Amino acid sequence: MSKVLYEKDIQKEVLQGKKIAVIGYGSQGHAHALNLRESGYDVVIGLRAGKSQQKAEEDGFTVYPVAEAVSESDVIMILLPDENQKQVYEESIKPNLAAGNALVFAHGFNVHFSQIVPPSDVDVFLVAPKGPGHLVRRTYESGAGVPALYGVYQDYTGSAKELALAYAQGIGAGRAGILETSFQEETETDLFGEQAVLCGGVTSLVKAGFETLTEAGYQPEVAYFECMHELKLIVDLLYEGGLENMRYSISDTAQWGDFVSGPRVVNEDTKARMKDVLTDIQTGKFAKDWILENQAGRPQFNAINAAENKHQIETVGRELRDLMPFVKQPIQTKQKEVKQHVTN
Ligand SMILES: NC(=O)C1=CN([C@@H]2O[C@H](COP(=O)(O)OP(=O)(O)OC[C@H]3O[C@@H](n4cnc5c(N)ncnc54)[C@H](OP(=O)(O)O)[C@@H]3O)[C@@H](O)[C@H]2O)C=CC1
Ligand SMILES: CC[C@](O)(C(C)=O)C(=O)O
């Protein structure tokens, strides 16, 4: 476990006195900016005019157009949507980089898939929190943190690794664990995790369970509580103490069902499909398709998103959650279909 680093292993000084530009103030951007500021760093925000700009200003930050934020700063963290980064980088970031700056990412997608090719006279590294931005903020505020990976792609100054570690520590990751990676490993494992397990895998499993019960004539409210609501309570036990902890808390009947029926649903066939997903990521097929989908104005993304939002598990869920005031309301309804997209 010695390779996992914590607060005590990290020197803060290397990042002190440097100006950090956080480009973007969305899920990750607001969390990095607020956490870094509260960790004692000098942070400005780079944005276009709009909703995020207003929010960053309300939170007390100086907000510049992206080009100006870059030219004012030493460390430039790009927290724009992956699909917008290439265009903003070419137009506003690259022309304003100075030798010795640090160009930083929270996900290696654009560098790994050669959408962004940084100049040779800057440090390039990633600090990738292993959790949603709103939780990066919420855990930091509560005195905890989300683990992060760091990886150095280019070390121009000789301090890239120390800068990456100090940055990771500044957003609170030193409380949870910081682990070294490469751009390739971070990009491929992150894409795999979100597609096959955390987002795609879980949503498909939950919907399949809900549909199996409702199609068999059970009440949708019962199916919602069983397959969606309780999932959070089960996952909390996994988060806190692994499989053993969850199995300690559930009934032995549930544990026996876990052992004998789980592998009937998720098995070697599922793993074979997971390997297909991983292959598409490793070969660059997924990245190419996603880039083309954006260039075409996201026809499939928007159609699927609209249909998903109307699924019965969502309509029933909204009604039930309204009646449970203790359930935190959604962080924000992301209107992804009206987001601006690059067309180059
Ligand atoms: N979401 C997450 O939890 C995680 C994200 N990441 C990575 O972090 C990065 C950021 O993702 P995420 O936080 O989800 O992004 P969001 O979509 O939540 O936020 C993007 C931000 O960029 C701004 N923006 C978009 N286009 C432009 C533009 N052309 N010029 C200036 N500002 C612009 C948006 O402002 P506006 O209001 O004007 O649209 C918004 O503030 C990505 O690389 C992602 O892979 C990594 C780990 C987890
Ligand atoms: C699981 C999705 C994620 O990879 C994340 C929150 O870590 C993302 O890119 O949003």
PDB file of C-alpha atoms in Angstrom, residues 50 55 72 82 94 116 121 154 162 176 181 188 194 210 232 238 241 244 280 293 296 299 313 323 328 337 343:
ATOM      1  CA  GLY A  50     -23.141  32.470 -19.240  1.00  0.00           C
ATOM      2  CA  LYS A  55     -22.162  31.162 -10.499  1.00  0.00           C
ATOM      3  CA  GLU A  72      -2.575  35.455 -16.193  1.00  0.00           C
ATOM      4  CA  ASP A  82     -14.094  16.614 -23.122  1.00  0.00           C
ATOM      5  CA  LYS A  94      -2.562  27.244 -26.770  1.00  0.00           C
ATOM      6  CA  ILE A 116      -4.762  18.043 -28.011  1.00  0.00           C
ATOM      7  CA  ASP A 121       7.888  23.641 -23.196  1.00  0.00           C
ATOM      8  CA  GLN A 154       5.491  15.772 -19.898  1.00  0.00           C
ATOM      9  CA  GLU A 162       5.352  17.512  -7.159  1.00  0.00           C
ATOM     10  CA  ALA A 176      -8.567   9.613   0.649  1.00  0.00           C
ATOM     11  CA  THR A 181      -1.078   6.414 -13.261  1.00  0.00           C
ATOM     12  CA  GLU A 188      -8.952   3.589 -20.623  1.00  0.00           C
ATOM     13  CA  GLU A 194     -18.204   4.545 -16.431  1.00  0.00           C
ATOM     14  CA  PHE A 210     -37.424  -2.603 -12.682  1.00  0.00           C
ATOM     15  CA  LYS A 232     -27.974   3.528  -2.517  1.00  0.00           C
ATOM     16  CA  LEU A 238     -20.117  -1.635   0.094  1.00  0.00           C
ATOM     17  CA  GLY A 241     -16.772  -2.034   4.309  1.00  0.00           C
ATOM     18  CA  GLU A 244     -18.226  -8.557   3.589  1.00  0.00           C
ATOM     19  CA  ASP A 280     -13.526  -0.514 -28.352  1.00  0.00           C
ATOM     20  CA  GLU A 293     -21.472  12.110 -32.667  1.00  0.00           C
ATOM     21  CA  ALA A 296     -23.015  15.692 -36.102  1.00  0.00           C
ATOM     22  CA  PRO A 299     -28.501  13.167 -32.757  1.00  0.00           C
ATOM     23  CA  ILE A 313     -38.523   4.387 -13.366  1.00  0.00           C
ATOM     24  CA  LEU A 323     -42.520  12.688  -0.808  1.00  0.00           C
ATOM     25  CA  LYS A 328     -31.399  15.318  -1.159  1.00  0.00           C
ATOM     26  CA  GLU A 337     -29.467  18.405 -24.945  1.00  0.00           C
ATOM     27  CA  THR A 343     -18.719  21.102 -34.901  1.00  0.00           C
TER      28      THR A 343
END
